[in-house]
Short mmCIF file of C-alpha atoms and ligand atoms in Angstrom, two decimals:
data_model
loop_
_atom_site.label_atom_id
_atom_site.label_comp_id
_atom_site.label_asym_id
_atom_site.label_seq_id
_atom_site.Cartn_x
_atom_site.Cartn_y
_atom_site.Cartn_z
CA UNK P 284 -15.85 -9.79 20.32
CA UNK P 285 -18.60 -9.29 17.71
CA UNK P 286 -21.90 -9.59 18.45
CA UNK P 287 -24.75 -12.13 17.52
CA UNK P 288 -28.06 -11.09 16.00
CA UNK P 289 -29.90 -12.61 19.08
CA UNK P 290 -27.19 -10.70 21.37
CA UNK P 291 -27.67 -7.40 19.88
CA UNK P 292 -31.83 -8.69 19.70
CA UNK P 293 -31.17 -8.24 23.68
CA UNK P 294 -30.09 -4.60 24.07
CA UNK P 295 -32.66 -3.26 21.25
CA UNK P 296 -35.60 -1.30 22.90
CA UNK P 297 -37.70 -3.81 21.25
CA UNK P 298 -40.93 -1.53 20.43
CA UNK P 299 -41.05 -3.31 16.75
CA UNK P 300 -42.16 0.53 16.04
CA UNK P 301 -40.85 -0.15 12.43
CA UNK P 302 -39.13 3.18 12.23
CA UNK P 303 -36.03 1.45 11.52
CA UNK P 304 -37.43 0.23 7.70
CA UNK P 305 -37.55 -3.44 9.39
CA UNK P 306 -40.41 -5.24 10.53
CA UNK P 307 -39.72 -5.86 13.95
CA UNK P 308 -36.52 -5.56 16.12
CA UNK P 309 -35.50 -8.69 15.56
CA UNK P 310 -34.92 -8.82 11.64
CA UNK P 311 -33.16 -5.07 12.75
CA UNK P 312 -30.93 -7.07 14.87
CA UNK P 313 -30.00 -9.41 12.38
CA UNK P 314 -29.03 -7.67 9.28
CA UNK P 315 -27.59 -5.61 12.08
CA UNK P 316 -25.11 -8.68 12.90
CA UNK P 317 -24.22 -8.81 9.08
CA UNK P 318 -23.29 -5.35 8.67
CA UNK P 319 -26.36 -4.66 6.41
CA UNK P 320 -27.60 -1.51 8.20
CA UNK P 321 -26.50 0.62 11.18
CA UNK P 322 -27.22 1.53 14.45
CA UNK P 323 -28.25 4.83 14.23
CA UNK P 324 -31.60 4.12 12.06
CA UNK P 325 -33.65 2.62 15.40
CA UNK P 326 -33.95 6.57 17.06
CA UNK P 327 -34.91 4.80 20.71
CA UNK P 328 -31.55 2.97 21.34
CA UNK P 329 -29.74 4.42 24.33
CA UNK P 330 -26.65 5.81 24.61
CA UNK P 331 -24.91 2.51 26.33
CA UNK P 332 -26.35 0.47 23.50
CA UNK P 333 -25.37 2.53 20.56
CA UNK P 334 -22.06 2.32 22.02
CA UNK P 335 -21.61 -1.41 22.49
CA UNK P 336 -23.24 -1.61 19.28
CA UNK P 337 -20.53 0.51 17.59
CA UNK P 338 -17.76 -1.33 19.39
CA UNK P 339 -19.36 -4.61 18.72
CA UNK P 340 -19.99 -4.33 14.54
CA UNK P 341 -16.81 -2.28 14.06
CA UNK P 342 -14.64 -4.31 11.59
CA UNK P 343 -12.57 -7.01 13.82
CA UNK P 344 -9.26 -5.75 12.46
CA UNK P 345 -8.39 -1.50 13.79
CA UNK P 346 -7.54 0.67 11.49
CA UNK P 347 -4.93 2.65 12.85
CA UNK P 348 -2.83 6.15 11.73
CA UNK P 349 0.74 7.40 11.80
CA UNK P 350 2.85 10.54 10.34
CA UNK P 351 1.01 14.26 9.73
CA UNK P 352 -0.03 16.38 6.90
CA UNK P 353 0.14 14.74 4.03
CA UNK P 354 2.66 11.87 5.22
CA UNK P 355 -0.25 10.26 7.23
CA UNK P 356 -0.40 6.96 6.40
CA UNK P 357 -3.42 4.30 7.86
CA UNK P 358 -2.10 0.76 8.52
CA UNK P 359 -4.50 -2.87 8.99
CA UNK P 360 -8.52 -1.94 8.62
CA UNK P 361 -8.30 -5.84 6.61
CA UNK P 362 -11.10 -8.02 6.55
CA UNK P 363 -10.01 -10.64 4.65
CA UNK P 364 -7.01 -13.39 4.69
CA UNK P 365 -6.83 -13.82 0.99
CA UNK P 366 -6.72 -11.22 -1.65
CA UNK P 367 -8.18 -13.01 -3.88
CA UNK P 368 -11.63 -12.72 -1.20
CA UNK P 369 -11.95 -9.25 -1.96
CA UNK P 370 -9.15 -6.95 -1.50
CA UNK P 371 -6.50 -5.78 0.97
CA UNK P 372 -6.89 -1.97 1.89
CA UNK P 373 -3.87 -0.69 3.51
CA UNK P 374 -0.46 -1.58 2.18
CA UNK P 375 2.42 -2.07 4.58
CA UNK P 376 4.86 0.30 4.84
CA UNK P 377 8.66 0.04 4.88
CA UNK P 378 11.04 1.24 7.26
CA UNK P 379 14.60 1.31 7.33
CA UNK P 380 16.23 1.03 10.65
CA UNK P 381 18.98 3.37 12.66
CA UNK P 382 20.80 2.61 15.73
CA UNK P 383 22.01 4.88 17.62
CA UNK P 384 25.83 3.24 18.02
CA UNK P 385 25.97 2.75 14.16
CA UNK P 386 28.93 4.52 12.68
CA UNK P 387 28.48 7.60 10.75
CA UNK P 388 29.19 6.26 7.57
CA UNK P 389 26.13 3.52 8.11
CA UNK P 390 23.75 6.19 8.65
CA UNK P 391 25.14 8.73 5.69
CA UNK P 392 24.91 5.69 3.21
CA UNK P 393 21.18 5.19 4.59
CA UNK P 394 20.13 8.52 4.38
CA UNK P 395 21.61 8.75 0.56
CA UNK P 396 19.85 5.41 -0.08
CA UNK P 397 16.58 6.79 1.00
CA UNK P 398 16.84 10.04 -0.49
CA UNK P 399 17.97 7.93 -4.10
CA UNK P 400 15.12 6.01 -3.98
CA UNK P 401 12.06 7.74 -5.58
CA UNK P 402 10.18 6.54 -8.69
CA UNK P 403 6.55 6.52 -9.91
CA UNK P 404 5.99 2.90 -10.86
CA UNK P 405 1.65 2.80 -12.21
CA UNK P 406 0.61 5.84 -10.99
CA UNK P 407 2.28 6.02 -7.55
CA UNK P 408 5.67 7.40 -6.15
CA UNK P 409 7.25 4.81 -4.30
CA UNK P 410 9.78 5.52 -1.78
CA UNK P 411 10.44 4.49 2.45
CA UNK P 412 7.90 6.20 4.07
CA UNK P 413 9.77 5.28 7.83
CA UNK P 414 12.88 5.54 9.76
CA UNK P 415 13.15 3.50 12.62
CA UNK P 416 15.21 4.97 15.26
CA UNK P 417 16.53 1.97 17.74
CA UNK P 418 18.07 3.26 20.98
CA UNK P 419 20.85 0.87 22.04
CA UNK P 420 23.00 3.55 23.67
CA UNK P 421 20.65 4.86 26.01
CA UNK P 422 22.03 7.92 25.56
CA UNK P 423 19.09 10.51 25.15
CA UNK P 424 20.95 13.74 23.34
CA UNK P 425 22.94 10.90 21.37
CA UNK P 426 19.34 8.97 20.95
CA UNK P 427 17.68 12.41 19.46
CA UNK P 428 20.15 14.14 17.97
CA UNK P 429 20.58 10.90 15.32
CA UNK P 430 16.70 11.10 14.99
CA UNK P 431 17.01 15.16 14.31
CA UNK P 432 19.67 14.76 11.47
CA UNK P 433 17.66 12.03 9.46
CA UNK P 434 14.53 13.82 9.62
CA UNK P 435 15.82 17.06 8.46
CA UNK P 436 17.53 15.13 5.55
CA UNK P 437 14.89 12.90 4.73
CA UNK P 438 12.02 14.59 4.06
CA UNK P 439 9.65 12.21 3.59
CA UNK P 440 10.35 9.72 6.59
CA UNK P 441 7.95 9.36 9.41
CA UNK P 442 10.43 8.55 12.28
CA UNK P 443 9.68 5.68 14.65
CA UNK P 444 11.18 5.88 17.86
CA UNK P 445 12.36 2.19 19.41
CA UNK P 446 12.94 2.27 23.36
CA UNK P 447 11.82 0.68 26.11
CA UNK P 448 12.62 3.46 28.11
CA UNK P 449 9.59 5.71 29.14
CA UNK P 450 12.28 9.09 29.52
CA UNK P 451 13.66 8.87 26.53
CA UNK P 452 10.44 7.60 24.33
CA UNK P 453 8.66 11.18 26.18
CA UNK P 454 11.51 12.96 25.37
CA UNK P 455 11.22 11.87 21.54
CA UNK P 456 7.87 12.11 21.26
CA UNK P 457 7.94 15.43 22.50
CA UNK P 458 10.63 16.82 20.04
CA UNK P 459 8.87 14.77 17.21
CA UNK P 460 5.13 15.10 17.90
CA UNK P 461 4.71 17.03 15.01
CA UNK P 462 5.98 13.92 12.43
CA UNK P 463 3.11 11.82 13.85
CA UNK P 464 6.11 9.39 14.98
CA UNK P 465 5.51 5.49 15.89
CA UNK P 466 6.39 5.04 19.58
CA UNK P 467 7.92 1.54 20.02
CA UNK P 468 8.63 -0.43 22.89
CA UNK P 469 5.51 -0.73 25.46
CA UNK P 470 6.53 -4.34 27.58
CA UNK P 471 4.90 -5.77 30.21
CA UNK P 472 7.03 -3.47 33.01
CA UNK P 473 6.94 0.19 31.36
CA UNK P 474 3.16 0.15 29.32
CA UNK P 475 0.96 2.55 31.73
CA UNK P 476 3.70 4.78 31.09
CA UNK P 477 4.22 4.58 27.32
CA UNK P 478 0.19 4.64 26.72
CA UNK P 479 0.97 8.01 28.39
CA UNK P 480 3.07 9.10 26.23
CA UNK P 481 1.12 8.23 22.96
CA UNK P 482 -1.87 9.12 24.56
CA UNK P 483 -0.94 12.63 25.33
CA UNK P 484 0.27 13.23 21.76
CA UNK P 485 -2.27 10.58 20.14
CA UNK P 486 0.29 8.51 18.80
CA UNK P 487 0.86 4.94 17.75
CA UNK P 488 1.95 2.91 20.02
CA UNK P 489 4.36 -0.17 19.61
CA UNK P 490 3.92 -3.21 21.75
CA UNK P 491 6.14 -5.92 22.13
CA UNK P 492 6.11 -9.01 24.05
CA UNK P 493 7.98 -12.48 24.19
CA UNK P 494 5.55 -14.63 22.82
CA UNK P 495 1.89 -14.81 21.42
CA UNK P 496 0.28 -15.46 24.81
CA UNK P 497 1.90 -12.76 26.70
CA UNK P 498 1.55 -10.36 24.06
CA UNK P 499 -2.25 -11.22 24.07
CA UNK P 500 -2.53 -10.44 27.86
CA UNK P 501 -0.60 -7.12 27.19
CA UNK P 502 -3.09 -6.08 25.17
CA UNK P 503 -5.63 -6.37 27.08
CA UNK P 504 -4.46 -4.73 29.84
CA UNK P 505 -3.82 -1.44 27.32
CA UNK P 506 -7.10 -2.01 26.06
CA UNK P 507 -8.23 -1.70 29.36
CA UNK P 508 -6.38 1.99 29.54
CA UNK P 509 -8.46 2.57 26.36
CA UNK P 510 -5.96 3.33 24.55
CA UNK P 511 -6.77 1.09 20.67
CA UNK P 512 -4.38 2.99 18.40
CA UNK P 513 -1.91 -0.34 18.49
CA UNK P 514 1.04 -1.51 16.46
CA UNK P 515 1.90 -5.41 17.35
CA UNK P 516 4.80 -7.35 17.80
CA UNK P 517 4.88 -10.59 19.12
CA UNK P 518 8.94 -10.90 19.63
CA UNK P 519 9.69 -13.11 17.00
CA UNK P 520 12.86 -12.81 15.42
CA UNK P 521 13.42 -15.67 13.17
CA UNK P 522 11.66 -16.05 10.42
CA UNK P 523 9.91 -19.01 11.57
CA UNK P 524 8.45 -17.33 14.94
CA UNK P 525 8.04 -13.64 13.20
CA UNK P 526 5.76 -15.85 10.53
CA UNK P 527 3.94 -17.77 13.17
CA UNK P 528 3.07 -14.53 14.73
CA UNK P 529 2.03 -12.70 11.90
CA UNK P 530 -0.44 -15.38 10.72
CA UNK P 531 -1.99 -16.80 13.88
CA UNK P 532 -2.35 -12.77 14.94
CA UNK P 533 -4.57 -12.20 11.76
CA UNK P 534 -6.61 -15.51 11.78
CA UNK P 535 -7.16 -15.07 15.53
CA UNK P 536 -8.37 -11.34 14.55
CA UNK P 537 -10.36 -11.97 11.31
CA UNK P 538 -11.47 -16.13 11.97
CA UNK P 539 -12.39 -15.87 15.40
CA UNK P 540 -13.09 -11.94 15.29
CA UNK P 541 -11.10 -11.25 18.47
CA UNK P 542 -10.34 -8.31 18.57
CA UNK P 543 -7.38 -8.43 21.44
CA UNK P 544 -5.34 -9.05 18.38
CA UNK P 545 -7.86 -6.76 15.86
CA UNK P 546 -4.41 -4.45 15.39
CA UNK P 547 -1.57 -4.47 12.57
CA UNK P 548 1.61 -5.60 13.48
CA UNK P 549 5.34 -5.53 12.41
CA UNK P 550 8.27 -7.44 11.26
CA UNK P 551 11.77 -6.77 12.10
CA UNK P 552 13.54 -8.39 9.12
CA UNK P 553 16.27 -6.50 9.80
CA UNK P 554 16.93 -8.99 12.41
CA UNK P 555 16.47 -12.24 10.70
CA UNK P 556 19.21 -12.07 8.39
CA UNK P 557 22.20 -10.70 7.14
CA UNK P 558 22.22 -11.57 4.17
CA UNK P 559 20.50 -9.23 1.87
CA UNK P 560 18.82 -11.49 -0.62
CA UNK P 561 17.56 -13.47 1.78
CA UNK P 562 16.38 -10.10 3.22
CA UNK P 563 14.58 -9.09 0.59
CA UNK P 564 13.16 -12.70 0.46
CA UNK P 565 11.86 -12.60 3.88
CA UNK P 566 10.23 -9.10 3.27
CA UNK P 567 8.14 -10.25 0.15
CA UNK P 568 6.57 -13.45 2.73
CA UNK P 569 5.70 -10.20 5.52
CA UNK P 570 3.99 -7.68 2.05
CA UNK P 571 2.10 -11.24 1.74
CA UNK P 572 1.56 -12.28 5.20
CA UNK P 573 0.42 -10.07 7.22
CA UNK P 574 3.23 -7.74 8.69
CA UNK P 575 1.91 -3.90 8.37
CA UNK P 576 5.76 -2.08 9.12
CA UNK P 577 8.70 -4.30 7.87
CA UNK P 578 11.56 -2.82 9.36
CA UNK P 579 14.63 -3.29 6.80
CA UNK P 580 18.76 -3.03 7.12
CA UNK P 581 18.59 -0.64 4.19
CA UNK P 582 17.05 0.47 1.15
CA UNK P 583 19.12 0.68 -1.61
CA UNK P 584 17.43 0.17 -5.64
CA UNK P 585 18.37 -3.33 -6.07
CA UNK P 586 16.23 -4.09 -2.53
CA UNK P 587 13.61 -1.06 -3.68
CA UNK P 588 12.50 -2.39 -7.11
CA UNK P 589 11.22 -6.25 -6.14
CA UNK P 590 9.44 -4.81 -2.65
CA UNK P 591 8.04 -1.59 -4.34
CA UNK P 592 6.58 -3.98 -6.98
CA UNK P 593 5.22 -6.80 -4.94
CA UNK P 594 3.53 -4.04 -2.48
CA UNK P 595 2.07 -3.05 -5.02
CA UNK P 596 0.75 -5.93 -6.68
CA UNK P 597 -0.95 -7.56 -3.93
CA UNK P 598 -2.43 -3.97 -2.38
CA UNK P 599 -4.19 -3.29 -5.42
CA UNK P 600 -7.76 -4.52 -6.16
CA UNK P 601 -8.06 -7.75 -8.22
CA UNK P 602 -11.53 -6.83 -9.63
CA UNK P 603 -10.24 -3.90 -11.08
CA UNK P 604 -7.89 -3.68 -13.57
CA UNK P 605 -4.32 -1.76 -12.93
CA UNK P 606 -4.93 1.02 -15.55
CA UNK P 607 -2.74 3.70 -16.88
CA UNK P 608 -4.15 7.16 -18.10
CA UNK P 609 -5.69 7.23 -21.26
CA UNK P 610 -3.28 9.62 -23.36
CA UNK P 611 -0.18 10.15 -25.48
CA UNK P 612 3.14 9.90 -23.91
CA UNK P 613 6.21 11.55 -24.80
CA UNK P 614 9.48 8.58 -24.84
CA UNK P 615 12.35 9.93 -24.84
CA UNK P 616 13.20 13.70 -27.16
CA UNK P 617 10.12 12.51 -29.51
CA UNK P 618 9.22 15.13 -31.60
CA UNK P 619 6.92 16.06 -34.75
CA UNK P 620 9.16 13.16 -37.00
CA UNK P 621 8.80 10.47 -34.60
CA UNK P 622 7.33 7.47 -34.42
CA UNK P 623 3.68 6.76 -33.24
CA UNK P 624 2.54 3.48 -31.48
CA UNK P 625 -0.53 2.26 -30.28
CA UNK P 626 -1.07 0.17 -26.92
CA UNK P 627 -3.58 -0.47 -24.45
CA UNK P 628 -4.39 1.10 -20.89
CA UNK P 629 -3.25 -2.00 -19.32
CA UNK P 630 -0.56 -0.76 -17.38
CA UNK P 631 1.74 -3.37 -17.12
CA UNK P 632 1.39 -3.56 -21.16
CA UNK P 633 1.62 -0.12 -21.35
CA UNK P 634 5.15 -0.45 -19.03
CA UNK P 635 6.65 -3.46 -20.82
CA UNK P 636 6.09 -1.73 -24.28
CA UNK P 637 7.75 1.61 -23.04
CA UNK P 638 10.46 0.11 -21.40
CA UNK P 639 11.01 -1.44 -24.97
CA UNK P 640 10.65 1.63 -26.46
CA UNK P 641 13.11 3.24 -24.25
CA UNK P 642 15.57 0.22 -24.75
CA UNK P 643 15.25 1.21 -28.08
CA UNK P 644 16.80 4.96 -27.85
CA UNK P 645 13.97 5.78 -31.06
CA UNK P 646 12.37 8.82 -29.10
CA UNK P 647 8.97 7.96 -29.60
CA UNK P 648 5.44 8.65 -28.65
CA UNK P 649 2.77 6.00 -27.36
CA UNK P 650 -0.83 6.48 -27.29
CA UNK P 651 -3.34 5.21 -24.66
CA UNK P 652 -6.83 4.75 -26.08
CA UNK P 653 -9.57 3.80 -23.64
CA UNK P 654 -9.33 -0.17 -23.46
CA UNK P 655 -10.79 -0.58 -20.57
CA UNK P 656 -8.03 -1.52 -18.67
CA UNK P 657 -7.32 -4.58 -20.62
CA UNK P 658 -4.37 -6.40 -22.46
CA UNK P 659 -4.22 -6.10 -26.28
CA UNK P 660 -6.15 -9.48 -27.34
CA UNK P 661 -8.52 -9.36 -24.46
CA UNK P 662 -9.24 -5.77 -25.21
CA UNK P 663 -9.79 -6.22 -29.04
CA UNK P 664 -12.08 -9.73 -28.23
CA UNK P 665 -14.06 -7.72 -25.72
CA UNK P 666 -14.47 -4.96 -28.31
CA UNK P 667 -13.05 -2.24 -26.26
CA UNK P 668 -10.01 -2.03 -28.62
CA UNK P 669 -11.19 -0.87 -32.27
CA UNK P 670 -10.93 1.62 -34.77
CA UNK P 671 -13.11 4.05 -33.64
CA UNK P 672 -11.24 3.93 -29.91
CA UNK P 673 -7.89 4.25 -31.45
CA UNK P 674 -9.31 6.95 -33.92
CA UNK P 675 -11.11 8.81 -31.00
CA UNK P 676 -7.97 9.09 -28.96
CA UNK P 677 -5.76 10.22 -32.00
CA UNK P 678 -8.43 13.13 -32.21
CA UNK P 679 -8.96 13.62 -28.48
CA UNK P 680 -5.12 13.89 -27.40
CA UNK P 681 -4.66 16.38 -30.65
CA UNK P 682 -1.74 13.68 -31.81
CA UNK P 683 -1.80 15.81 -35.33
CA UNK P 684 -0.69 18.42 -34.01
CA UNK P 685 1.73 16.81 -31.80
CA UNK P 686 3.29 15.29 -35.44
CA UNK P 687 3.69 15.73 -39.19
CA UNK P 688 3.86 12.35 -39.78
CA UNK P 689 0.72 10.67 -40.06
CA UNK P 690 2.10 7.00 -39.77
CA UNK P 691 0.40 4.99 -36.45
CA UNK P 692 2.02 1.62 -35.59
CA UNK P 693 -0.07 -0.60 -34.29
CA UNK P 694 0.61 -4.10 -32.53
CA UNK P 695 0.86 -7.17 -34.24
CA UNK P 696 -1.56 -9.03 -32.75
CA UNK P 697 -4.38 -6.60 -33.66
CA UNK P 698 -3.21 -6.50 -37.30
CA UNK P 699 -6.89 -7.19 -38.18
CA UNK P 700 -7.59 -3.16 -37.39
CA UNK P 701 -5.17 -2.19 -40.29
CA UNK P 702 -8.09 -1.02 -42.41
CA UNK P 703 -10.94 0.05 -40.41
CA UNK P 704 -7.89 2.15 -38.72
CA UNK P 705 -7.36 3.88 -42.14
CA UNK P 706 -11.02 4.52 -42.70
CA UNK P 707 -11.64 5.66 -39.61
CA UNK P 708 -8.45 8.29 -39.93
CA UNK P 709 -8.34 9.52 -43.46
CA UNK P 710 -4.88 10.48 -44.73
CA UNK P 711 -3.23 8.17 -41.93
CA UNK P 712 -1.25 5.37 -43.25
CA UNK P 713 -1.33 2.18 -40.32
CA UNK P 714 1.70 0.08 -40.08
CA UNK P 715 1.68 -3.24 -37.96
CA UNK P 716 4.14 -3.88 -35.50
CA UNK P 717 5.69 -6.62 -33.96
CA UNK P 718 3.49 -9.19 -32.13
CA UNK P 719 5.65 -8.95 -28.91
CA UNK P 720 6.80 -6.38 -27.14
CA UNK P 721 10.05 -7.81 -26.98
CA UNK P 722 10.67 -7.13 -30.87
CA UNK P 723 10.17 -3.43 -30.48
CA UNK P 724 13.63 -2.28 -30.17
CA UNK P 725 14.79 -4.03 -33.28
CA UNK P 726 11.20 -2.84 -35.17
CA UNK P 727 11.93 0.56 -34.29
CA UNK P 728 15.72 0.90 -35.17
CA UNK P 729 14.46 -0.30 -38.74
CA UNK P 730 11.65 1.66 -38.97
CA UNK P 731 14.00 4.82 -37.99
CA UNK P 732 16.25 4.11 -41.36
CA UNK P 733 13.66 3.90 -43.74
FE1 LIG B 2189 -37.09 -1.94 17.10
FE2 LIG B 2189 -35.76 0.37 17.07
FE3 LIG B 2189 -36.51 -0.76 14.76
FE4 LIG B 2189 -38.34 0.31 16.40
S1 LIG B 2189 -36.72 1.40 15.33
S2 LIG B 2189 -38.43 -1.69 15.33
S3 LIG B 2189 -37.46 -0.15 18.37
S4 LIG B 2189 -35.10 -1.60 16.25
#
């Protein structure tokens, strides 16, 4: 639990020296308690303080690791409920899941499914980032050997390892250690064994109960191991319970800072449905609330695009804007005779007006001024879009030599810019475009016939 300022007041040497910039020890200890300084600036705190210090104004959610190299990936760290308070940090990552007793053909069409699906969407590569590896045959070679053939054709995948069995988990995590694997399936009977096993190749380690309550006294007792590099799971399997469990494990963690439950945890969606809309359904409520790994059935393009998206959405920032490069992009086999638009570095402006572009099959060439991040109107009103930005990036990106023509389209909605355009860019001739993106294809098969 976090401390007080009158409870960390207590273990402070209490000199009031003032060599800590603060007055006395007291107004120390209390922008202490508000995470306005640190521990380290009073020099005469001893060695048991500074450490129940650390533990005690460490953020109440754990920010825990999985994978190697660069597939590491860092799961919970939150300190908020609501995006909208700040900002979530670390995105939850999808996995899709293997059993061991699934037929061949199950685990082929997987693997092709995860290998398919790869595509930068804003800035970042999307793709499943886990395998999860469920061991109903109990059959160790069997158990491995499925684990060996995914990870050698799926490069990317971080494998985690479900048993509840301590052999076969230390046999897995031996063969795997160096994939940084998840090791699932510490209960109430086998979890001095399993913290073992992830302690001895500092791993991250799955626990799993029936319930809230007897999860909660499960983690104590690892916590009492010392072993803090957590994943949660509170059993539930219908949406209903898995939802309970994912929100009353936050709130307890962030509203009443307790950190038994100061971990990520996951959500096996896999087995809530069968159905694979409602699938992906259930999956969007866990990216929102407040599952970390969301184990799927699959992850084919048509389940890839709405999660990929939605991740993203919420795990970005909502004080800053989602901004695409400034520059001039290539559409298509543009060349020198091609057309030239104009949009801003809003990204999802900058996406719905090249996915019109591309609709349009006119190979084409957009260019990205600095607008700071903003939609077309909002950028012109705020002054960020004007001549002299759409003139400076002509100029900076070397678009003349990239063209002969020297025709720029520009969007409808900024029409106003027409002329200032034109003095700004002598020789240039500015045409005005549609208003809506959604025109472009049928603006652009014209303009490619006069
Ligand atoms: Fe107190 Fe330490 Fe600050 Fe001195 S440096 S005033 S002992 S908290």
């Amino acid at each position: 639990m976090a401390l007080n300022g009158m409870e960390i007041y207590k273990i402070l040497p209490k000199k009031n020296c003032k060599e800590c910039g603060f007055p006395t020890c007291l107004a120390f200890a209390m922008k202490l308690a508000q995470g306005g300084t640190q521990a380290e600036k009073c020099p005469y705190m001893s060695d048991e303080a500074k450490d129940k210090l650390a533990e005690a104004t460490a953020p109440p959610m754990r920010t825990v690791t999985f994978g190697a190299g660069e597939k590491t990936y860092s799961l919970g760290g939150e300190t908020v409920l609501f995006r909208h308070e700040k900002t979530f940090v670390n995105k939850p990552r999808f996995a899709v899941i293997f059993d061991d007793t699934e037929s061949t053909d199950n685990v082929e069409k997987k693997i092709n499914h995860i290998n398919t699906v790869n595509y930068t969407r804003i800035s970042e590569e999307m793709y499943v980032e886990i395998a999860a590896f469920r061991c109903s045959s109990q059959d160790k070679q069997k158990f491995i050997s499925l684990i060996k053939k995914v990870t050698s054709e799926c490069k990317k995948i971080v494998p985690m390892i479900i048993t509840e069995n301590p052999d076969i988990a230390s046999a897995a995590a031996e063969e795997f250690a160096a994939l940084g694997p998840i090791i699932y399936g510490a209960n109430e009977q086998n979890y001095e064994a399993m913290v073992g096993i992830a302690k001895k190749h500092n791993l991250l380690l799955g626990v799993k109960a029936e319930n809230q309550a007897k999860l909660y006294d499960l983690v104590q007792k690892i916590q009492n191991t010392d072993y803090k590099e957590l994943l949660l799971d509170a059993g539930g399997r219908s949406l209903k319970t898995a939802f309970d469990n994912a929100v009353n494990i936050r709130r307890t963690a962030l509203l009443s800072k307790d950190r038994t439950f100061g971990y990520p945890t996951a959500a096996f969606v896999c087995d809530m449905t069968q159905d694979k809309m409602m699938e992906i359904a259930m999956a969007t409520l866990f990216i929102e609330k407040y599952a970390s790994v969301i184990v799927l059935s699959d992850m084919d393009y048509s389940m890839a695009l709405p999660l990929f998206a939605i991740r993203q959405n919420i795990y970005t920032d909502p004080q800053r804007p989602m901004r695409i490069e400034q520059g001039i992009y290539r559409i298509g086999q543009a060349d020198e005779q091609s057309p030239l638009l104009v949009t801003v570095d809003f990204a999802l402006t900058y996406f719905i007006v090249s996915g019109e572009v591309e609709r349009s099959k006119v190979p084409s060439w957009i260019l990205i001024p600095d607008a700071g991040g903003y939609s077309v109107l909002t950028a012109w009103a705020s002054g960020k879009l004007n001549a002299k930005s759409i003139a400076k990036a002509i100029k900076d990106f070397e678009a003349e030599s990239k063209l002969k023509t020297r025709e720029l389209i520009i969007p409808g909605k900024v029409a106003v810019l027409k002329s200032d355009i034109e003095d700004e860019l002598p020789g240039w001739k500015v045409i005005v475009g549609p208003r809506e993106a959604s025109s472009l294809t049928a603006f652009l098969k014209e303009y490619r016939q006069e």
